[in-house]
Amino acid sequence: MPPHPPSAPPARLPPGAIGHNRGIVRPNFAFIPPEGVLKSRLPAWQGTVARFLAAPALGAGFAQFMLEIEPGGGSAQAICVAPQHFFYAIEGTVEIGIGSGDPVPLAAGGFAYVPPDTRFTLRNRTPAAARVLALKKRYEVAEALPPPDPITGQHQSMPMTNHTGLEGRGFKHLLPFGDMRFDFEMNMMFFEPGVYFPAVETHIMEHGLFMLEGQGLYFLSETWHEIWAEDFIWMGAFCPQQFYPTGAGQSAYLLYKNVNRDVA
Ligand code: UGY
Ligand code: MN
């Protein structure tokens, strides 16, 4: 007798085949666990793998991607493209040069804003691999305002704020909050276990969310999704959203949000 009747499933199933897939793509959101995001290699980058997490192909008004940079790798030469960029170092240390400025090291937690139409280099000059979360967005000009200047910083030296009055919430605005030259924010959000938003949010701004630490349940549109560190979420405009942190310790994520511009 054969080990399985012909109608039985094969002994080895691909991961996620029966109920274990967490990845989901909908018209107004996408939940993207890292294990299924395949490698891209790009002409402008050497010794570097890019893993795209969000892109216009998904419906997003921006692109977000993880750069995995080998020792000696990085931008093949100075990159100069129209979109503005934001970089956040997840692991290892890279060196960024923006415009005519001196190169600046970005260790884990370091970040950089590159204005539109500005040359930059990003290199890994260390013996260890580095990972950098990158964001690229076409700049929406604000009438009578010039584009912003370059910025570099470390999140560890940014102030923690909390405008909600809710104990257990924390915010770090990595870009100058309320500066109308910027058309997006990059915010770190910190949550103690069990501390959630006061309401389900439904707003015009889009989000790109990268989970830095901890775990929880994320409400998207009409369903809850278990989220862990390294997961990514794209939330389109008006996608209902809520976060309920479930871990024993702090949860934190880095959140892109388009702001400060009128609708067409
Ligand atoms: O600022 C925000 O829109 C934020 N509270 N949204 C979120 O974390 N999903
Ligand atoms: Mn929101």
PDB file of C-alpha atoms and ligand atoms in Angstrom:
ATOM      1  CA  MET A   1       0.000   0.000   0.000  1.00  0.00           C
ATOM      2  CA  PRO A   2       1.416   3.490  -0.857  1.00  0.00           C
ATOM      3  CA  PRO A   3       2.188   5.730   2.163  1.00  0.00           C
ATOM      4  CA  HIS A   4      -0.586   8.172   1.230  1.00  0.00           C
ATOM      5  CA  PRO A   5      -3.792   7.659  -0.712  1.00  0.00           C
ATOM      6  CA  PRO A   6      -3.592   9.606  -4.015  1.00  0.00           C
ATOM      7  CA  SER A   7      -5.888  12.354  -2.660  1.00  0.00           C
ATOM      8  CA  ALA A   8      -3.758  13.071   0.461  1.00  0.00           C
ATOM      9  CA  PRO A   9      -1.509  16.161   0.465  1.00  0.00           C
ATOM     10  CA  PRO A  10       2.194  15.593  -0.212  1.00  0.00           C
ATOM     11  CA  ALA A  11       4.258  14.886   2.899  1.00  0.00           C
ATOM     12  CA  ARG A  12       6.116  18.225   2.594  1.00  0.00           C
ATOM     13  CA  LEU A  13       4.124  21.379   1.963  1.00  0.00           C
ATOM     14  CA  PRO A  14       5.546  24.765   1.083  1.00  0.00           C
ATOM     15  CA  PRO A  15       5.575  27.146   4.053  1.00  0.00           C
ATOM     16  CA  GLY A  16       2.346  29.081   4.320  1.00  0.00           C
ATOM     17  CA  ALA A  17       0.378  26.583   2.215  1.00  0.00           C
ATOM     18  CA  ILE A  18      -2.090  25.744   4.950  1.00  0.00           C
ATOM     19  CA  GLY A  19      -2.947  28.686   7.145  1.00  0.00           C
ATOM     20  CA  HIS A  20       0.552  29.904   8.007  1.00  0.00           C
ATOM     21  CA  ASN A  21       0.885  32.757   5.535  1.00  0.00           C
ATOM     22  CA  ARG A  22       0.735  36.182   7.178  1.00  0.00           C
ATOM     23  CA  GLY A  23       1.335  38.180   3.985  1.00  0.00           C
ATOM     24  CA  ILE A  24      -1.744  39.887   2.581  1.00  0.00           C
ATOM     25  CA  VAL A  25      -2.272  42.508  -0.131  1.00  0.00           C
ATOM     26  CA  ARG A  26      -5.480  44.499  -0.461  1.00  0.00           C
ATOM     27  CA  PRO A  27      -6.319  47.630  -2.472  1.00  0.00           C
ATOM     28  CA  ASN A  28      -5.888  49.884   0.602  1.00  0.00           C
ATOM     29  CA  PHE A  29      -3.277  48.027   2.697  1.00  0.00           C
ATOM     30  CA  ALA A  30      -0.584  45.376   2.564  1.00  0.00           C
ATOM     31  CA  PHE A  31       0.888  43.308   5.382  1.00  0.00           C
ATOM     32  CA  ILE A  32       4.347  42.146   4.364  1.00  0.00           C
ATOM     33  CA  PRO A  33       6.355  39.750   6.541  1.00  0.00           C
ATOM     34  CA  PRO A  34      10.057  39.814   5.612  1.00  0.00           C
ATOM     35  CA  GLU A  35      10.561  36.146   4.682  1.00  0.00           C
ATOM     36  CA  GLY A  36       8.705  36.411   1.362  1.00  0.00           C
ATOM     37  CA  VAL A  37      10.301  39.638   0.098  1.00  0.00           C
ATOM     38  CA  LEU A  38      12.726  38.634  -2.620  1.00  0.00           C
ATOM     39  CA  LYS A  39      16.022  40.290  -3.580  1.00  0.00           C
ATOM     40  CA  SER A  40      16.430  43.007  -6.198  1.00  0.00           C
ATOM     41  CA  ARG A  41      19.809  44.194  -7.424  1.00  0.00           C
ATOM     42  CA  LEU A  42      19.972  47.728  -8.793  1.00  0.00           C
ATOM     43  CA  PRO A  43      22.432  49.381 -11.199  1.00  0.00           C
ATOM     44  CA  ALA A  44      22.998  52.344  -8.866  1.00  0.00           C
ATOM     45  CA  TRP A  45      24.065  50.076  -5.983  1.00  0.00           C
ATOM     46  CA  GLN A  46      26.966  47.633  -5.776  1.00  0.00           C
ATOM     47  CA  GLY A  47      27.411  44.840  -3.208  1.00  0.00           C
ATOM     48  CA  THR A  48      23.871  45.682  -2.173  1.00  0.00           C
ATOM     49  CA  VAL A  49      20.568  43.842  -2.169  1.00  0.00           C
ATOM     50  CA  ALA A  50      17.333  45.855  -2.165  1.00  0.00           C
ATOM     51  CA  ARG A  51      14.097  44.303  -0.886  1.00  0.00           C
ATOM     52  CA  PHE A  52      11.095  46.380  -1.907  1.00  0.00           C
ATOM     53  CA  LEU A  53       8.398  46.652   0.746  1.00  0.00           C
ATOM     54  CA  ALA A  54       6.187  49.316  -0.838  1.00  0.00           C
ATOM     55  CA  ALA A  55       6.127  50.864  -4.285  1.00  0.00           C
ATOM     56  CA  PRO A  56       3.708  52.569  -6.670  1.00  0.00           C
ATOM     57  CA  ALA A  57       3.030  49.077  -8.095  1.00  0.00           C
ATOM     58  CA  LEU A  58       1.293  48.304  -4.793  1.00  0.00           C
ATOM     59  CA  GLY A  59      -0.758  51.509  -4.886  1.00  0.00           C
ATOM     60  CA  ALA A  60       1.580  53.501  -2.626  1.00  0.00           C
ATOM     61  CA  GLY A  61       2.556  57.106  -3.330  1.00  0.00           C
ATOM     62  CA  PHE A  62       6.151  56.353  -2.271  1.00  0.00           C
ATOM     63  CA  ALA A  63       8.673  53.493  -2.296  1.00  0.00           C
ATOM     64  CA  GLN A  64      10.233  51.872   0.732  1.00  0.00           C
ATOM     65  CA  PHE A  65      12.953  49.238   0.598  1.00  0.00           C
ATOM     66  CA  MET A  66      15.512  47.512   2.781  1.00  0.00           C
ATOM     67  CA  LEU A  67      19.112  47.851   1.605  1.00  0.00           C
ATOM     68  CA  GLU A  68      21.442  45.026   2.674  1.00  0.00           C
ATOM     69  CA  ILE A  69      24.930  46.376   2.117  1.00  0.00           C
ATOM     70  CA  GLU A  70      28.015  44.138   2.126  1.00  0.00           C
ATOM     71  CA  PRO A  71      31.325  45.403   3.482  1.00  0.00           C
ATOM     72  CA  GLY A  72      32.705  47.683   0.753  1.00  0.00           C
ATOM     73  CA  GLY A  73      29.288  47.979  -0.918  1.00  0.00           C
ATOM     74  CA  GLY A  74      26.824  50.823  -1.341  1.00  0.00           C
ATOM     75  CA  SER A  75      26.045  53.447  -3.963  1.00  0.00           C
ATOM     76  CA  ALA A  76      28.115  52.667  -7.050  1.00  0.00           C
ATOM     77  CA  GLN A  77      28.734  56.400  -7.536  1.00  0.00           C
ATOM     78  CA  ALA A  78      27.000  59.575  -6.362  1.00  0.00           C
ATOM     79  CA  ILE A  79      23.276  59.092  -6.927  1.00  0.00           C
ATOM     80  CA  CYS A  80      21.246  62.103  -8.076  1.00  0.00           C
ATOM     81  CA  VAL A  81      17.576  61.580  -8.826  1.00  0.00           C
ATOM     82  CA  ALA A  82      14.521  63.829  -8.506  1.00  0.00           C
ATOM     83  CA  PRO A  83      12.825  62.098  -5.534  1.00  0.00           C
ATOM     84  CA  GLN A  84      13.791  62.957  -1.978  1.00  0.00           C
ATOM     85  CA  HIS A  85      15.177  60.115   0.189  1.00  0.00           C
ATOM     86  CA  PHE A  86      15.099  59.139   3.836  1.00  0.00           C
ATOM     87  CA  PHE A  87      17.461  56.516   5.308  1.00  0.00           C
ATOM     88  CA  TYR A  88      17.320  54.813   8.704  1.00  0.00           C
ATOM     89  CA  ALA A  89      20.152  52.483   9.759  1.00  0.00           C
ATOM     90  CA  ILE A  90      18.766  49.263  11.213  1.00  0.00           C
ATOM     91  CA  GLU A  91      22.006  47.342  11.701  1.00  0.00           C
ATOM     92  CA  GLY A  92      25.732  48.025  11.203  1.00  0.00           C
ATOM     93  CA  THR A  93      27.241  51.366  10.230  1.00  0.00           C
ATOM     94  CA  VAL A  94      27.187  53.178   6.890  1.00  0.00           C
ATOM     95  CA  GLU A  95      28.580  56.501   5.764  1.00  0.00           C
ATOM     96  CA  ILE A  96      26.398  59.021   3.947  1.00  0.00           C
ATOM     97  CA  GLY A  97      27.564  62.044   1.979  1.00  0.00           C
ATOM     98  CA  ILE A  98      24.867  64.542   0.936  1.00  0.00           C
ATOM     99  CA  GLY A  99      25.563  67.267  -1.626  1.00  0.00           C
ATOM    100  CA  SER A 100      28.927  68.878  -0.913  1.00  0.00           C
ATOM    101  CA  GLY A 101      28.775  67.986   2.804  1.00  0.00           C
ATOM    102  CA  ASP A 102      31.389  65.781   4.500  1.00  0.00           C
ATOM    103  CA  PRO A 103      30.439  62.079   4.858  1.00  0.00           C
ATOM    104  CA  VAL A 104      28.682  61.310   8.139  1.00  0.00           C
ATOM    105  CA  PRO A 105      28.551  57.871   9.820  1.00  0.00           C
ATOM    106  CA  LEU A 106      25.111  56.420  10.491  1.00  0.00           C
ATOM    107  CA  ALA A 107      25.188  53.685  13.141  1.00  0.00           C
ATOM    108  CA  ALA A 108      22.047  51.701  14.077  1.00  0.00           C
ATOM    109  CA  GLY A 109      19.349  54.288  14.823  1.00  0.00           C
ATOM    110  CA  GLY A 110      21.029  56.894  12.607  1.00  0.00           C
ATOM    111  CA  PHE A 111      18.980  58.608   9.930  1.00  0.00           C
ATOM    112  CA  ALA A 112      19.385  60.983   6.997  1.00  0.00           C
ATOM    113  CA  TYR A 113      17.108  63.133   4.856  1.00  0.00           C
ATOM    114  CA  VAL A 114      18.229  63.840   1.275  1.00  0.00           C
ATOM    115  CA  PRO A 115      16.288  66.698  -0.413  1.00  0.00           C
ATOM    116  CA  PRO A 116      14.999  66.357  -4.004  1.00  0.00           C
ATOM    117  CA  ASP A 117      17.507  66.661  -6.865  1.00  0.00           C
ATOM    118  CA  THR A 118      20.440  66.262  -4.459  1.00  0.00           C
ATOM    119  CA  ARG A 119      23.491  64.035  -4.957  1.00  0.00           C
ATOM    120  CA  PHE A 120      24.309  61.530  -2.262  1.00  0.00           C
ATOM    121  CA  THR A 121      26.588  58.573  -1.602  1.00  0.00           C
ATOM    122  CA  LEU A 122      25.878  55.778   0.890  1.00  0.00           C
ATOM    123  CA  ARG A 123      28.685  53.311   1.562  1.00  0.00           C
ATOM    124  CA  ASN A 124      29.521  50.547   3.998  1.00  0.00           C
ATOM    125  CA  ARG A 125      33.206  51.013   4.846  1.00  0.00           C
ATOM    126  CA  THR A 126      33.139  48.558   7.784  1.00  0.00           C
ATOM    127  CA  PRO A 127      33.974  44.823   7.835  1.00  0.00           C
ATOM    128  CA  ALA A 128      30.373  43.970   8.879  1.00  0.00           C
ATOM    129  CA  ALA A 129      27.208  43.881   6.768  1.00  0.00           C
ATOM    130  CA  ALA A 130      24.767  46.768   7.249  1.00  0.00           C
ATOM    131  CA  ARG A 131      21.018  47.099   6.785  1.00  0.00           C
ATOM    132  CA  VAL A 132      19.390  50.429   6.000  1.00  0.00           C
ATOM    133  CA  LEU A 133      15.678  51.087   5.556  1.00  0.00           C
ATOM    134  CA  ALA A 134      15.282  53.501   2.633  1.00  0.00           C
ATOM    135  CA  LEU A 135      12.351  55.622   1.476  1.00  0.00           C
ATOM    136  CA  LYS A 136      11.974  57.468  -1.794  1.00  0.00           C
ATOM    137  CA  LYS A 137       9.202  59.979  -2.548  1.00  0.00           C
ATOM    138  CA  ARG A 138       8.548  62.537  -5.269  1.00  0.00           C
ATOM    139  CA  TYR A 139       8.676  65.972  -3.636  1.00  0.00           C
ATOM    140  CA  GLU A 140       5.420  67.944  -3.674  1.00  0.00           C
ATOM    141  CA  VAL A 141       6.443  71.600  -4.004  1.00  0.00           C
ATOM    142  CA  ALA A 142       4.831  74.041  -1.569  1.00  0.00           C
ATOM    143  CA  GLU A 143       4.254  77.360  -3.274  1.00  0.00           C
ATOM    144  CA  ALA A 144       6.633  80.099  -2.044  1.00  0.00           C
ATOM    145  CA  LEU A 145       8.651  77.653   0.094  1.00  0.00           C
ATOM    146  CA  PRO A 146      12.053  76.215  -0.857  1.00  0.00           C
ATOM    147  CA  PRO A 147      12.645  72.472  -0.429  1.00  0.00           C
ATOM    148  CA  PRO A 148      14.121  71.404   2.923  1.00  0.00           C
ATOM    149  CA  ASP A 149      17.847  71.200   3.687  1.00  0.00           C
ATOM    150  CA  PRO A 150      19.668  67.898   4.264  1.00  0.00           C
ATOM    151  CA  ILE A 151      19.485  66.385   7.747  1.00  0.00           C
ATOM    152  CA  THR A 152      21.463  63.680   9.539  1.00  0.00           C
ATOM    153  CA  GLY A 153      20.913  62.517  13.112  1.00  0.00           C
ATOM    154  CA  GLN A 154      20.664  59.626  15.565  1.00  0.00           C
ATOM    155  CA  HIS A 155      17.301  58.727  17.052  1.00  0.00           C
ATOM    156  CA  GLN A 156      19.006  58.126  20.410  1.00  0.00           C
ATOM    157  CA  SER A 157      19.610  61.874  20.752  1.00  0.00           C
ATOM    158  CA  MET A 158      16.107  62.957  19.642  1.00  0.00           C
ATOM    159  CA  PRO A 159      13.629  64.013  22.352  1.00  0.00           C
ATOM    160  CA  MET A 160      10.746  61.711  23.267  1.00  0.00           C
ATOM    161  CA  THR A 161       7.412  63.559  23.244  1.00  0.00           C
ATOM    162  CA  ASN A 162       3.841  62.607  24.066  1.00  0.00           C
ATOM    163  CA  HIS A 163       1.007  64.898  22.999  1.00  0.00           C
ATOM    164  CA  THR A 164      -1.720  62.358  23.798  1.00  0.00           C
ATOM    165  CA  GLY A 165      -1.730  62.559  27.575  1.00  0.00           C
ATOM    166  CA  LEU A 166      -1.943  58.747  27.528  1.00  0.00           C
ATOM    167  CA  GLU A 167       0.599  57.101  29.773  1.00  0.00           C
ATOM    168  CA  GLY A 168       2.685  54.521  27.935  1.00  0.00           C
ATOM    169  CA  ARG A 169       2.793  56.341  24.570  1.00  0.00           C
ATOM    170  CA  GLY A 170       5.963  57.985  23.167  1.00  0.00           C
ATOM    171  CA  PHE A 171       6.840  59.778  19.904  1.00  0.00           C
ATOM    172  CA  LYS A 172      10.064  60.852  18.228  1.00  0.00           C
ATOM    173  CA  HIS A 173       9.724  63.141  15.209  1.00  0.00           C
ATOM    174  CA  LEU A 174      12.882  62.472  13.204  1.00  0.00           C
ATOM    175  CA  LEU A 175      12.113  65.365  10.808  1.00  0.00           C
ATOM    176  CA  PRO A 176      11.265  68.895  12.046  1.00  0.00           C
ATOM    177  CA  PHE A 177       7.632  68.649  13.127  1.00  0.00           C
ATOM    178  CA  GLY A 178       5.326  71.288  11.602  1.00  0.00           C
ATOM    179  CA  ASP A 179       7.925  72.568   9.084  1.00  0.00           C
ATOM    180  CA  MET A 180       5.758  73.122   5.981  1.00  0.00           C
ATOM    181  CA  ARG A 181       8.711  72.632   3.625  1.00  0.00           C
ATOM    182  CA  PHE A 182       8.489  68.884   4.368  1.00  0.00           C
ATOM    183  CA  ASP A 183       5.779  66.860   2.657  1.00  0.00           C
ATOM    184  CA  PHE A 184       6.234  63.837   4.928  1.00  0.00           C
ATOM    185  CA  GLU A 185       7.027  62.896   8.510  1.00  0.00           C
ATOM    186  CA  MET A 186       9.122  59.998   9.790  1.00  0.00           C
ATOM    187  CA  ASN A 187       8.061  59.255  13.333  1.00  0.00           C
ATOM    188  CA  MET A 188       9.048  56.623  15.838  1.00  0.00           C
ATOM    189  CA  MET A 189       6.117  55.458  17.946  1.00  0.00           C
ATOM    190  CA  PHE A 190       6.632  53.709  21.272  1.00  0.00           C
ATOM    191  CA  PHE A 191       3.971  51.757  23.163  1.00  0.00           C
ATOM    192  CA  GLU A 192       3.968  50.079  26.542  1.00  0.00           C
ATOM    193  CA  PRO A 193       2.052  46.762  26.540  1.00  0.00           C
ATOM    194  CA  GLY A 194      -1.700  47.206  26.152  1.00  0.00           C
ATOM    195  CA  VAL A 195      -1.615  50.943  25.288  1.00  0.00           C
ATOM    196  CA  TYR A 196      -3.562  51.617  22.085  1.00  0.00           C
ATOM    197  CA  PHE A 197      -4.813  54.674  20.121  1.00  0.00           C
ATOM    198  CA  PRO A 198      -7.850  56.446  21.585  1.00  0.00           C
ATOM    199  CA  ALA A 199      -9.854  55.624  18.408  1.00  0.00           C
ATOM    200  CA  VAL A 200      -9.575  53.625  15.215  1.00  0.00           C
ATOM    201  CA  GLU A 201      -7.901  56.152  12.873  1.00  0.00           C
ATOM    202  CA  THR A 202      -9.285  56.725   9.377  1.00  0.00           C
ATOM    203  CA  HIS A 203      -7.306  59.534   7.731  1.00  0.00           C
ATOM    204  CA  ILE A 204      -6.174  60.823   4.365  1.00  0.00           C
ATOM    205  CA  MET A 205      -2.472  60.271   5.087  1.00  0.00           C
ATOM    206  CA  GLU A 206      -0.740  57.106   3.888  1.00  0.00           C
ATOM    207  CA  HIS A 207       1.673  55.121   6.059  1.00  0.00           C
ATOM    208  CA  GLY A 208       4.692  52.893   5.599  1.00  0.00           C
ATOM    209  CA  LEU A 209       5.254  51.095   8.910  1.00  0.00           C
ATOM    210  CA  PHE A 210       8.374  49.116   9.834  1.00  0.00           C
ATOM    211  CA  MET A 211       8.166  47.243  13.123  1.00  0.00           C
ATOM    212  CA  LEU A 212      11.367  47.861  15.074  1.00  0.00           C
ATOM    213  CA  GLU A 213      10.710  46.124  18.366  1.00  0.00           C
ATOM    214  CA  GLY A 214       8.067  44.131  20.231  1.00  0.00           C
ATOM    215  CA  GLN A 215       4.844  42.678  18.912  1.00  0.00           C
ATOM    216  CA  GLY A 216       1.121  43.253  18.802  1.00  0.00           C
ATOM    217  CA  LEU A 217      -2.064  43.102  16.823  1.00  0.00           C
ATOM    218  CA  TYR A 218      -2.604  45.545  13.968  1.00  0.00           C
ATOM    219  CA  PHE A 219      -6.097  46.402  12.773  1.00  0.00           C
ATOM    220  CA  LEU A 220      -6.206  47.141   9.042  1.00  0.00           C
ATOM    221  CA  SER A 221      -9.434  47.987   7.266  1.00  0.00           C
ATOM    222  CA  GLU A 222     -11.558  45.319   8.959  1.00  0.00           C
ATOM    223  CA  THR A 223      -9.224  42.571  10.148  1.00  0.00           C
ATOM    224  CA  TRP A 224      -6.579  42.089  12.858  1.00  0.00           C
ATOM    225  CA  HIS A 225      -3.057  40.915  11.981  1.00  0.00           C
ATOM    226  CA  GLU A 226      -0.361  39.661  14.318  1.00  0.00           C
ATOM    227  CA  ILE A 227       2.741  41.820  13.880  1.00  0.00           C
ATOM    228  CA  TRP A 228       6.339  41.144  14.955  1.00  0.00           C
ATOM    229  CA  ALA A 229       9.643  42.987  14.625  1.00  0.00           C
ATOM    230  CA  GLU A 230      10.779  43.283  10.971  1.00  0.00           C
ATOM    231  CA  ASP A 231       7.223  43.110   9.565  1.00  0.00           C
ATOM    232  CA  PHE A 232       6.155  45.909   7.222  1.00  0.00           C
ATOM    233  CA  ILE A 233       2.709  47.418   6.599  1.00  0.00           C
ATOM    234  CA  TRP A 234       1.551  49.767   3.869  1.00  0.00           C
ATOM    235  CA  MET A 235      -1.634  51.650   4.800  1.00  0.00           C
ATOM    236  CA  GLY A 236      -3.312  53.543   1.975  1.00  0.00           C
ATOM    237  CA  ALA A 237      -5.327  56.748   2.436  1.00  0.00           C
ATOM    238  CA  PHE A 238      -8.404  56.267   4.629  1.00  0.00           C
ATOM    239  CA  CYS A 239      -7.451  52.734   5.697  1.00  0.00           C
ATOM    240  CA  PRO A 240      -8.958  52.237   9.176  1.00  0.00           C
ATOM    241  CA  GLN A 241      -6.120  51.404  11.595  1.00  0.00           C
ATOM    242  CA  GLN A 242      -5.431  50.597  15.232  1.00  0.00           C
ATOM    243  CA  PHE A 243      -2.534  48.983  17.141  1.00  0.00           C
ATOM    244  CA  TYR A 244      -2.793  46.848  20.238  1.00  0.00           C
ATOM    245  CA  PRO A 245       0.631  45.907  21.622  1.00  0.00           C
ATOM    246  CA  THR A 246       0.662  42.463  23.198  1.00  0.00           C
ATOM    247  CA  GLY A 247       4.307  41.804  24.094  1.00  0.00           C
ATOM    248  CA  ALA A 248       5.722  41.719  27.624  1.00  0.00           C
ATOM    249  CA  GLY A 249       7.952  44.724  26.844  1.00  0.00           C
ATOM    250  CA  GLN A 250       7.912  47.942  24.814  1.00  0.00           C
ATOM    251  CA  SER A 251       6.848  47.902  21.151  1.00  0.00           C
ATOM    252  CA  ALA A 252       8.136  50.454  18.652  1.00  0.00           C
ATOM    253  CA  TYR A 253       7.751  51.182  14.965  1.00  0.00           C
ATOM    254  CA  LEU A 254       9.018  53.671  12.417  1.00  0.00           C
ATOM    255  CA  LEU A 255       6.174  55.357  10.564  1.00  0.00           C
ATOM    256  CA  TYR A 256       6.157  57.280   7.280  1.00  0.00           C
ATOM    257  CA  LYS A 257       3.242  59.704   6.908  1.00  0.00           C
ATOM    258  CA  ASN A 258       2.593  62.151   4.036  1.00  0.00           C
ATOM    259  CA  VAL A 259       1.536  65.522   5.489  1.00  0.00           C
ATOM    260  CA  ASN A 260       1.360  69.296   4.961  1.00  0.00           C
ATOM    261  CA  ARG A 261      -0.083  69.324   1.443  1.00  0.00           C
ATOM    262  CA  ASP A 262      -3.560  70.178   0.126  1.00  0.00           C
ATOM    263  CA  VAL A 263      -5.549  67.830  -2.098  1.00  0.00           C
ATOM    264  CA  ALA A 264      -5.662  68.469  -5.833  1.00  0.00           C
TER     265      ALA A 264
HETATM  266  O1  UGY B   1       0.105  59.544  13.419  1.00  0.00           O
HETATM  267  C1  UGY B   1      -0.513  58.587  12.986  1.00  0.00           C
HETATM  268  O2  UGY B   1      -1.205  58.670  11.981  1.00  0.00           O
HETATM  269  C2  UGY B   1      -0.410  57.268  13.745  1.00  0.00           C
HETATM  270  N1  UGY B   1      -1.063  57.350  15.007  1.00  0.00           N
HETATM  271  N2  UGY B   1      -0.906  56.165  12.967  1.00  0.00           N
HETATM  272  C3  UGY B   1      -0.476  54.889  13.187  1.00  0.00           C
HETATM  273  O3  UGY B   1       0.407  54.654  14.029  1.00  0.00           O
HETATM  274  N3  UGY B   1      -1.026  53.925  12.426  1.00  0.00           N
HETATM  275 MN    MN B   2      -2.241  56.857  11.326  1.00  0.00          MN
END
